[in-house]
Amino acid sequence: MAQTDEATPGSTPTPGPASGTAGGERPRLGIGMVGYAFMGRVHSQAWRSAPAFFDLPVRPVMAALCGRSAEGTARAAEQMGWAAVETDWRELIAREDVDVVDICTPGDSHARIAIAALEAGKHVLCEKPLANTVAEAEAMADAARAAAARGVHAMVAFNYRRVPAIALAARWVAEGRLGEIRHVRAQYLQDWIVDPDFPLVWRLRRELAGSGALGDIGAHIIDTAQFITGQHLTQVSALTETFITRRPLAETSAGLSAGVGGAETGEVDVDDAALFIGRFSGGALASFEATRFATGRKNALRIEINGSAASVAFDFEAMNELWFHDHALPAEEAGFRRVLVTEPGHPYAGAWWPPGHGLGYEHTFTHEVKDFVQAIASGAAPSPSFDDGLRVQRVLAAVERSAADQSRLTAVRQT
């Protein structure tokens, strides 16, 4: 299929440690992935789909899958198309047939896996948020910069940047169609833990997740807002809340579901919801809400940006639509109009189906893989970088500091 997104065009491949050609085939790019639950399944589909729908300059090969359980990992590898299995991520990194390490584990392990992989000369794709602390994120960003000097690349997986409608909004802002940005309104609303009997899964434990709704879904709207506007948050004032402080211990968990193990309970030591206002580097005022207690909302990532000349609005629960208001029109004609973002000229959309045939959640990860592979092959710096991930991590930290200090207006560290 023709490549329609202009962000990271492919050019001459830069072979990785295990790359090569055989019989005129495109250079091989061996993929090793750590983790096979919710994110692992989505990433696996992306690795399978990207070369089928985009004209990639190298050939991704799903070389090995790593997980703690030999039996579980082997079963997942067979289901998802991985050629081999490892139970130690160090062994995965050491494999000669692995050029890229894809990290789909909880946040507590991101730093040690990513840094080791980069130091070993392996490209790294890491799930968000980048880390559980600013210190870990800084170490990862330092390692990524050092690796980039050797031609080794790293990218953080903020997949919502790859929604065609969000990419189109960013394009319009960059073209100046919105004028001066004045307001940013962002929400990420879910309801999957409203039930007080829902178990204490890893996302509700600080030692594994770093924070709750703030880091899990708040990180997405922070990055999305900064991506679309091309600006960054400089100040925040925040409130956080944990509505249910103890939950039954989980016996099993997968994705956003789990089974209760018995009557024993444990402490929820992360936030259930985070609400904050802020200021962007260009002067715009912003409000952000991230909650897993918005009863009836399943995955409502919403963002509206008001400029001096126009506005855009988006809701992921209608992900193929972007709403646009042109303030230059006379009042008799003005108002938000719906743009169906499925045309061949829209970001990414031309590689898929005829106009009007919508895309889904999984396609954002395919676009992510496509962009990352093209960056590796061309030697370009992939985006969002670990520095971008660090910038989000610093916002998360400022939000937590503000919430702990009676919502005091708190500066976001920039360097």
mmCIF file of C-alpha atoms in Angstrom, residues 52-359:
data_model
loop_
_atom_site.group_PDB
_atom_site.id
_atom_site.type_symbol
_atom_site.label_atom_id
_atom_site.label_comp_id
_atom_site.label_asym_id
_atom_site.label_seq_id
_atom_site.Cartn_x
_atom_site.Cartn_y
_atom_site.Cartn_z
ATOM 1 C CA ALA A 52 1.081 -6.209 5.393
ATOM 2 C CA PHE A 53 -0.372 -2.705 5.009
ATOM 3 C CA PHE A 54 2.638 -0.376 4.780
ATOM 4 C CA ASP A 55 5.565 -0.499 2.376
ATOM 5 C CA LEU A 56 8.318 -0.890 4.972
ATOM 6 C CA PRO A 57 11.992 -0.622 3.997
ATOM 7 C CA VAL A 58 12.927 -3.533 6.292
ATOM 8 C CA ARG A 59 11.243 -6.841 7.158
ATOM 9 C CA PRO A 60 10.151 -7.141 10.819
ATOM 10 C CA VAL A 61 10.500 -10.702 12.097
ATOM 11 C CA MET A 62 8.840 -11.695 15.390
ATOM 12 C CA ALA A 63 11.894 -13.503 16.733
ATOM 13 C CA ALA A 64 11.206 -14.099 20.426
ATOM 14 C CA LEU A 65 8.690 -13.468 23.194
ATOM 15 C CA CYS A 66 9.695 -13.174 26.850
ATOM 16 C CA GLY A 67 7.585 -13.812 29.945
ATOM 17 C CA ARG A 68 8.092 -15.174 33.455
ATOM 18 C CA SER A 69 6.039 -18.337 32.940
ATOM 19 C CA ALA A 70 7.545 -20.783 30.453
ATOM 20 C CA GLU A 71 4.188 -22.447 29.867
ATOM 21 C CA GLY A 72 2.228 -19.218 29.588
ATOM 22 C CA THR A 73 4.810 -17.591 27.340
ATOM 23 C CA ALA A 74 4.944 -20.612 25.037
ATOM 24 C CA ARG A 75 1.167 -20.634 24.736
ATOM 25 C CA ALA A 76 1.100 -16.880 24.008
ATOM 26 C CA ALA A 77 3.933 -17.192 21.470
ATOM 27 C CA GLU A 78 2.018 -19.848 19.551
ATOM 28 C CA GLN A 79 -1.189 -17.814 19.580
ATOM 29 C CA MET A 80 0.433 -14.526 18.583
ATOM 30 C CA GLY A 81 3.049 -15.689 16.100
ATOM 31 C CA TRP A 82 6.384 -15.481 17.914
ATOM 32 C CA ALA A 83 9.113 -17.880 16.770
ATOM 33 C CA ALA A 84 10.841 -18.513 20.106
ATOM 34 C CA VAL A 85 10.403 -18.099 23.853
ATOM 35 C CA GLU A 86 12.563 -16.729 26.687
ATOM 36 C CA THR A 87 11.781 -16.470 30.400
ATOM 37 C CA ASP A 88 14.557 -13.987 31.253
ATOM 38 C CA TRP A 89 14.604 -10.596 29.555
ATOM 39 C CA ARG A 90 18.402 -10.564 29.779
ATOM 40 C CA GLU A 91 18.507 -13.648 27.584
ATOM 41 C CA LEU A 92 16.130 -11.978 25.133
ATOM 42 C CA ILE A 93 18.411 -8.952 24.857
ATOM 43 C CA ALA A 94 21.431 -11.202 24.323
ATOM 44 C CA ARG A 95 19.883 -13.030 21.350
ATOM 45 C CA GLU A 96 21.689 -12.347 18.084
ATOM 46 C CA ASP A 97 18.423 -12.537 16.148
ATOM 47 C CA VAL A 98 16.873 -9.644 18.137
ATOM 48 C CA ASP A 99 17.436 -6.077 16.884
ATOM 49 C CA VAL A 100 14.488 -4.382 18.623
ATOM 50 C CA VAL A 101 13.303 -4.867 22.207
ATOM 51 C CA ASP A 102 9.604 -4.053 22.650
ATOM 52 C CA ILE A 103 8.755 -3.503 26.347
ATOM 53 C CA CYS A 104 5.148 -4.284 27.327
ATOM 54 C CA THR A 105 5.617 -4.809 31.071
ATOM 55 C CA PRO A 106 4.411 -2.817 34.115
ATOM 56 C CA GLY A 107 6.272 0.438 34.696
ATOM 57 C CA ASP A 108 8.493 -0.819 37.513
ATOM 58 C CA SER A 109 10.641 -2.777 35.025
ATOM 59 C CA HIS A 110 10.835 -0.300 32.147
ATOM 60 C CA ALA A 111 14.063 1.421 33.164
ATOM 61 C CA ARG A 112 16.238 -1.631 33.760
ATOM 62 C CA ILE A 113 15.088 -3.439 30.602
ATOM 63 C CA ALA A 114 15.306 -0.389 28.332
ATOM 64 C CA ILE A 115 18.704 0.776 29.562
ATOM 65 C CA ALA A 116 20.197 -2.719 29.277
ATOM 66 C CA ALA A 117 18.803 -3.132 25.770
ATOM 67 C CA LEU A 118 20.099 0.253 24.585
ATOM 68 C CA GLU A 119 23.536 -0.430 26.031
ATOM 69 C CA ALA A 120 23.540 -3.751 24.172
ATOM 70 C CA GLY A 121 22.897 -1.926 20.892
ATOM 71 C CA LYS A 122 19.218 -2.858 20.557
ATOM 72 C CA HIS A 123 16.548 -0.405 19.465
ATOM 73 C CA VAL A 124 13.796 0.016 22.081
ATOM 74 C CA LEU A 125 10.053 0.589 21.899
ATOM 75 C CA CYS A 126 8.712 1.122 25.434
ATOM 76 C CA GLU A 127 5.126 1.340 26.632
ATOM 77 C CA LYS A 128 3.906 4.430 28.469
ATOM 78 C CA PRO A 129 4.328 6.041 30.875
ATOM 79 C CA LEU A 130 8.060 5.891 30.295
ATOM 80 C CA ALA A 131 8.830 5.008 33.928
ATOM 81 C CA ASN A 132 7.461 5.146 37.469
ATOM 82 C CA THR A 133 9.628 8.069 38.600
ATOM 83 C CA VAL A 134 11.337 11.090 37.120
ATOM 84 C CA ALA A 135 14.732 9.701 38.149
ATOM 85 C CA GLU A 136 14.108 6.495 36.199
ATOM 86 C CA ALA A 137 12.844 8.445 33.196
ATOM 87 C CA GLU A 138 15.922 10.692 33.276
ATOM 88 C CA ALA A 139 18.206 7.661 33.303
ATOM 89 C CA MET A 140 16.303 6.192 30.361
ATOM 90 C CA ALA A 141 16.466 9.447 28.399
ATOM 91 C CA ASP A 142 20.211 9.706 29.080
ATOM 92 C CA ALA A 143 20.704 6.145 27.843
ATOM 93 C CA ALA A 144 18.618 6.873 24.743
ATOM 94 C CA ARG A 145 20.679 9.957 23.881
ATOM 95 C CA ALA A 146 23.915 8.016 24.254
ATOM 96 C CA ALA A 147 22.522 5.188 22.117
ATOM 97 C CA ALA A 148 21.318 7.614 19.424
ATOM 98 C CA ALA A 149 24.907 8.764 18.971
ATOM 99 C CA ARG A 150 25.681 5.150 18.014
ATOM 100 C CA GLY A 151 22.718 4.878 15.638
ATOM 101 C CA VAL A 152 20.476 3.032 18.111
ATOM 102 C CA HIS A 153 16.958 4.405 18.505
ATOM 103 C CA ALA A 154 14.302 4.523 21.238
ATOM 104 C CA MET A 155 10.644 5.508 21.217
ATOM 105 C CA VAL A 156 7.911 5.654 23.869
ATOM 106 C CA ALA A 157 4.563 4.159 22.874
ATOM 107 C CA PHE A 158 2.025 6.969 23.116
ATOM 108 C CA ASN A 159 -0.246 5.311 20.575
ATOM 109 C CA TYR A 160 -2.968 7.981 20.523
ATOM 110 C CA ARG A 161 -0.658 10.225 18.515
ATOM 111 C CA ARG A 162 -1.301 7.723 15.720
ATOM 112 C CA VAL A 163 -5.091 8.144 15.628
ATOM 113 C CA PRO A 164 -5.634 9.694 12.166
ATOM 114 C CA ALA A 165 -7.993 12.353 13.577
ATOM 115 C CA ILE A 166 -5.489 13.393 16.264
ATOM 116 C CA ALA A 167 -2.661 13.500 13.728
ATOM 117 C CA LEU A 168 -4.878 15.641 11.500
ATOM 118 C CA ALA A 169 -5.606 18.031 14.375
ATOM 119 C CA ALA A 170 -1.869 18.389 14.993
ATOM 120 C CA ARG A 171 -1.336 19.081 11.303
ATOM 121 C CA TRP A 172 -3.966 21.837 11.306
ATOM 122 C CA VAL A 173 -2.450 23.478 14.392
ATOM 123 C CA ALA A 174 1.024 23.373 12.803
ATOM 124 C CA GLU A 175 -0.405 24.971 9.657
ATOM 125 C CA GLY A 176 -1.787 27.827 11.754
ATOM 126 C CA ARG A 177 -5.442 27.100 11.032
ATOM 127 C CA LEU A 178 -6.433 27.513 14.681
ATOM 128 C CA GLY A 179 -4.510 30.747 15.164
ATOM 129 C CA GLU A 180 -3.263 31.489 18.674
ATOM 130 C CA ILE A 181 -4.017 28.582 21.025
ATOM 131 C CA ARG A 182 -5.949 29.842 24.062
ATOM 132 C CA HIS A 183 -7.677 26.863 25.688
ATOM 133 C CA VAL A 184 -6.955 23.140 25.959
ATOM 134 C CA ARG A 185 -9.591 20.884 27.548
ATOM 135 C CA ALA A 186 -8.649 17.211 27.945
ATOM 136 C CA GLN A 187 -10.323 14.257 29.644
ATOM 137 C CA TYR A 188 -9.707 10.529 29.811
ATOM 138 C CA LEU A 189 -12.743 8.812 31.306
ATOM 139 C CA GLN A 190 -13.106 5.108 32.146
ATOM 140 C CA ASP A 191 -15.244 3.147 34.619
ATOM 141 C CA TRP A 192 -13.649 -0.299 34.887
ATOM 142 C CA ILE A 193 -12.971 -0.139 38.654
ATOM 143 C CA VAL A 194 -16.221 1.473 39.854
ATOM 144 C CA ASP A 195 -17.209 -1.812 41.540
ATOM 145 C CA PRO A 196 -15.669 -1.814 45.068
ATOM 146 C CA ASP A 197 -15.239 -5.596 44.764
ATOM 147 C CA PHE A 198 -13.019 -5.300 41.699
ATOM 148 C CA PRO A 199 -9.672 -6.884 42.681
ATOM 149 C CA LEU A 200 -6.383 -5.210 43.533
ATOM 150 C CA VAL A 201 -4.654 -5.632 40.162
ATOM 151 C CA TRP A 202 -1.147 -4.350 39.453
ATOM 152 C CA ARG A 203 -2.432 -1.029 38.076
ATOM 153 C CA LEU A 204 -3.687 -0.206 41.596
ATOM 154 C CA ARG A 205 -0.314 -0.766 43.288
ATOM 155 C CA ARG A 206 2.224 2.060 43.368
ATOM 156 C CA GLU A 207 5.269 -0.218 43.477
ATOM 157 C CA LEU A 208 4.300 -1.629 40.068
ATOM 158 C CA ALA A 209 2.365 1.180 38.369
ATOM 159 C CA GLY A 210 3.948 4.329 39.829
ATOM 160 C CA SER A 211 0.584 6.093 40.037
ATOM 161 C CA GLY A 212 -3.045 5.317 39.257
ATOM 162 C CA ALA A 213 -5.332 6.981 36.735
ATOM 163 C CA LEU A 214 -2.831 9.844 36.562
ATOM 164 C CA GLY A 215 0.000 7.807 35.054
ATOM 165 C CA ASP A 216 -2.076 5.163 33.304
ATOM 166 C CA ILE A 217 -4.447 7.374 31.334
ATOM 167 C CA GLY A 218 -3.530 10.911 32.407
ATOM 168 C CA ALA A 219 -0.157 10.440 30.718
ATOM 169 C CA HIS A 220 -1.988 9.885 27.428
ATOM 170 C CA ILE A 221 -3.932 13.142 27.499
ATOM 171 C CA ILE A 222 -0.852 15.101 28.597
ATOM 172 C CA ASP A 223 1.123 13.748 25.648
ATOM 173 C CA THR A 224 -1.809 14.147 23.250
ATOM 174 C CA ALA A 225 -2.312 17.782 24.239
ATOM 175 C CA GLN A 226 1.401 18.575 23.946
ATOM 176 C CA PHE A 227 1.582 16.757 20.596
ATOM 177 C CA ILE A 228 -1.378 18.554 19.030
ATOM 178 C CA THR A 229 -0.434 22.026 20.271
ATOM 179 C CA GLY A 230 3.317 21.668 19.794
ATOM 180 C CA GLN A 231 3.660 23.258 23.247
ATOM 181 C CA HIS A 232 4.428 21.917 26.709
ATOM 182 C CA LEU A 233 2.907 22.379 30.145
ATOM 183 C CA THR A 234 4.819 24.737 32.431
ATOM 184 C CA GLN A 235 2.595 24.979 35.556
ATOM 185 C CA VAL A 236 -0.112 22.836 37.177
ATOM 186 C CA SER A 237 -2.518 22.965 40.112
ATOM 187 C CA ALA A 238 -3.995 19.584 41.013
ATOM 188 C CA LEU A 239 -6.363 17.439 43.041
ATOM 189 C CA THR A 240 -6.192 13.651 43.283
ATOM 190 C CA GLU A 241 -8.491 11.196 45.049
ATOM 191 C CA THR A 242 -8.639 7.507 45.934
ATOM 192 C CA PHE A 243 -12.308 6.617 46.297
ATOM 193 C CA ILE A 244 -11.873 2.977 47.320
ATOM 194 C CA THR A 245 -8.862 2.452 49.566
ATOM 195 C CA ARG A 246 -8.977 -1.349 49.992
ATOM 196 C CA ARG A 247 -9.838 -4.075 47.501
ATOM 197 C CA PRO A 248 -9.898 -7.887 47.373
ATOM 198 C CA LEU A 249 -6.621 -9.454 46.343
ATOM 199 C CA ALA A 250 -6.562 -10.674 42.753
ATOM 200 C CA GLU A 251 -6.093 -14.339 41.942
ATOM 201 C CA THR A 252 -5.854 -13.808 38.183
ATOM 202 C CA SER A 253 -5.748 -10.747 35.968
ATOM 203 C CA ALA A 254 -5.677 -10.069 32.253
ATOM 204 C CA GLY A 255 -5.964 -6.681 30.633
ATOM 205 C CA LEU A 256 -8.601 -4.692 32.523
ATOM 206 C CA SER A 257 -10.302 -7.748 34.059
ATOM 207 C CA ALA A 258 -9.421 -9.950 37.028
ATOM 208 C CA GLY A 259 -10.639 -12.704 39.323
ATOM 209 C CA VAL A 260 -10.926 -12.417 43.107
ATOM 210 C CA GLY A 261 -8.742 -14.788 45.087
ATOM 211 C CA GLY A 262 -10.614 -14.810 48.409
ATOM 212 C CA ALA A 263 -11.690 -12.666 51.349
ATOM 213 C CA GLU A 264 -8.274 -11.071 51.954
ATOM 214 C CA THR A 265 -7.898 -7.430 50.922
ATOM 215 C CA GLY A 266 -5.037 -5.071 50.202
ATOM 216 C CA GLU A 267 -4.449 -1.321 50.171
ATOM 217 C CA VAL A 268 -4.965 0.774 47.059
ATOM 218 C CA ASP A 269 -2.050 3.211 47.230
ATOM 219 C CA VAL A 270 -2.527 5.052 43.941
ATOM 220 C CA ASP A 271 -5.029 7.680 42.796
ATOM 221 C CA ASP A 272 -8.393 6.702 41.347
ATOM 222 C CA ALA A 273 -8.840 10.125 39.750
ATOM 223 C CA ALA A 274 -6.745 13.194 39.012
ATOM 224 C CA LEU A 275 -7.978 16.671 38.124
ATOM 225 C CA PHE A 276 -5.685 19.578 37.323
ATOM 226 C CA ILE A 277 -5.436 22.892 35.562
ATOM 227 C CA GLY A 278 -2.333 24.187 33.897
ATOM 228 C CA ARG A 279 -0.630 26.673 31.619
ATOM 229 C CA PHE A 280 1.114 25.907 28.344
ATOM 230 C CA SER A 281 4.388 27.393 27.156
ATOM 231 C CA GLY A 282 2.507 29.468 24.564
ATOM 232 C CA GLY A 283 0.219 30.941 27.224
ATOM 233 C CA ALA A 284 -2.857 28.749 26.722
ATOM 234 C CA LEU A 285 -4.898 27.738 29.766
ATOM 235 C CA ALA A 286 -5.648 24.030 30.197
ATOM 236 C CA SER A 287 -7.757 21.622 32.211
ATOM 237 C CA PHE A 288 -7.178 17.869 32.523
ATOM 238 C CA GLU A 289 -9.246 15.085 34.075
ATOM 239 C CA ALA A 290 -8.230 11.435 34.321
ATOM 240 C CA THR A 291 -10.513 9.012 36.117
ATOM 241 C CA ARG A 292 -11.434 5.343 36.179
ATOM 242 C CA PHE A 293 -14.686 6.192 38.030
ATOM 243 C CA ALA A 294 -16.665 7.903 35.241
ATOM 244 C CA THR A 295 -19.609 5.509 35.345
ATOM 245 C CA GLY A 296 -20.764 4.689 31.819
ATOM 246 C CA ARG A 297 -17.602 5.919 30.096
ATOM 247 C CA LYS A 298 -15.487 3.094 28.712
ATOM 248 C CA ASN A 299 -12.578 4.744 26.910
ATOM 249 C CA ALA A 300 -13.484 8.374 26.376
ATOM 250 C CA LEU A 301 -10.274 10.223 25.584
ATOM 251 C CA ARG A 302 -11.582 13.672 24.779
ATOM 252 C CA ILE A 303 -9.749 16.815 23.790
ATOM 253 C CA GLU A 304 -10.893 20.234 22.607
ATOM 254 C CA ILE A 305 -8.567 23.020 21.574
ATOM 255 C CA ASN A 306 -9.812 26.573 21.120
ATOM 256 C CA GLY A 307 -7.756 29.011 19.090
ATOM 257 C CA SER A 308 -8.255 32.597 18.001
ATOM 258 C CA ALA A 309 -9.261 31.468 14.500
ATOM 259 C CA ALA A 310 -10.790 28.011 14.956
ATOM 260 C CA SER A 311 -11.381 25.067 17.270
ATOM 261 C CA VAL A 312 -11.061 21.275 17.061
ATOM 262 C CA ALA A 313 -12.699 18.622 19.232
ATOM 263 C CA PHE A 314 -12.204 14.842 19.441
ATOM 264 C CA ASP A 315 -13.567 11.877 21.401
ATOM 265 C CA PHE A 316 -11.914 8.482 21.039
ATOM 266 C CA GLU A 317 -15.250 6.715 21.460
ATOM 267 C CA ALA A 318 -15.932 8.137 17.970
ATOM 268 C CA MET A 319 -12.313 7.857 16.881
ATOM 269 C CA ASN A 320 -12.793 8.349 13.127
ATOM 270 C CA GLU A 321 -14.353 11.789 13.615
ATOM 271 C CA LEU A 322 -12.806 15.219 14.177
ATOM 272 C CA TRP A 323 -15.009 18.238 14.833
ATOM 273 C CA PHE A 324 -13.878 21.580 13.431
ATOM 274 C CA HIS A 325 -15.194 25.123 13.911
ATOM 275 C CA ASP A 326 -13.996 27.874 11.587
ATOM 276 C CA HIS A 327 -14.498 31.184 13.397
ATOM 277 C CA ALA A 328 -14.018 33.155 10.170
ATOM 278 C CA LEU A 329 -17.429 32.044 8.907
ATOM 279 C CA PRO A 330 -20.387 34.366 9.469
ATOM 280 C CA ALA A 331 -22.543 33.587 12.496
ATOM 281 C CA GLU A 332 -25.335 32.336 10.249
ATOM 282 C CA GLU A 333 -23.066 29.565 8.948
ATOM 283 C CA ALA A 334 -20.675 29.008 11.847
ATOM 284 C CA GLY A 335 -20.622 25.972 14.102
ATOM 285 C CA PHE A 336 -18.761 22.742 14.598
ATOM 286 C CA ARG A 337 -18.797 20.423 11.593
ATOM 287 C CA ARG A 338 -17.964 16.734 11.555
ATOM 288 C CA VAL A 339 -14.970 15.609 9.504
ATOM 289 C CA LEU A 340 -14.866 11.870 8.823
ATOM 290 C CA VAL A 341 -11.128 11.162 8.929
ATOM 291 C CA THR A 342 -10.966 8.198 6.537
ATOM 292 C CA GLU A 343 -9.872 9.824 3.284
ATOM 293 C CA PRO A 344 -6.659 8.694 1.526
ATOM 294 C CA GLY A 345 -5.108 12.111 2.172
ATOM 295 C CA HIS A 346 -5.631 11.880 5.916
ATOM 296 C CA PRO A 347 -2.716 10.693 8.085
ATOM 297 C CA TYR A 348 -2.282 6.893 7.859
ATOM 298 C CA ALA A 349 -5.791 6.302 6.457
ATOM 299 C CA GLY A 350 -4.739 5.729 2.846
ATOM 300 C CA ALA A 351 -3.055 2.447 3.712
ATOM 301 C CA TRP A 352 -6.281 0.847 4.897
ATOM 302 C CA TRP A 353 -9.855 0.738 3.631
ATOM 303 C CA PRO A 354 -12.014 2.798 1.251
ATOM 304 C CA PRO A 355 -13.280 6.133 2.619
ATOM 305 C CA GLY A 356 -15.909 5.759 5.316
ATOM 306 C CA HIS A 357 -14.665 2.341 6.429
ATOM 307 C CA GLY A 358 -13.470 3.225 9.932
ATOM 308 C CA LEU A 359 -10.374 2.163 11.807
#
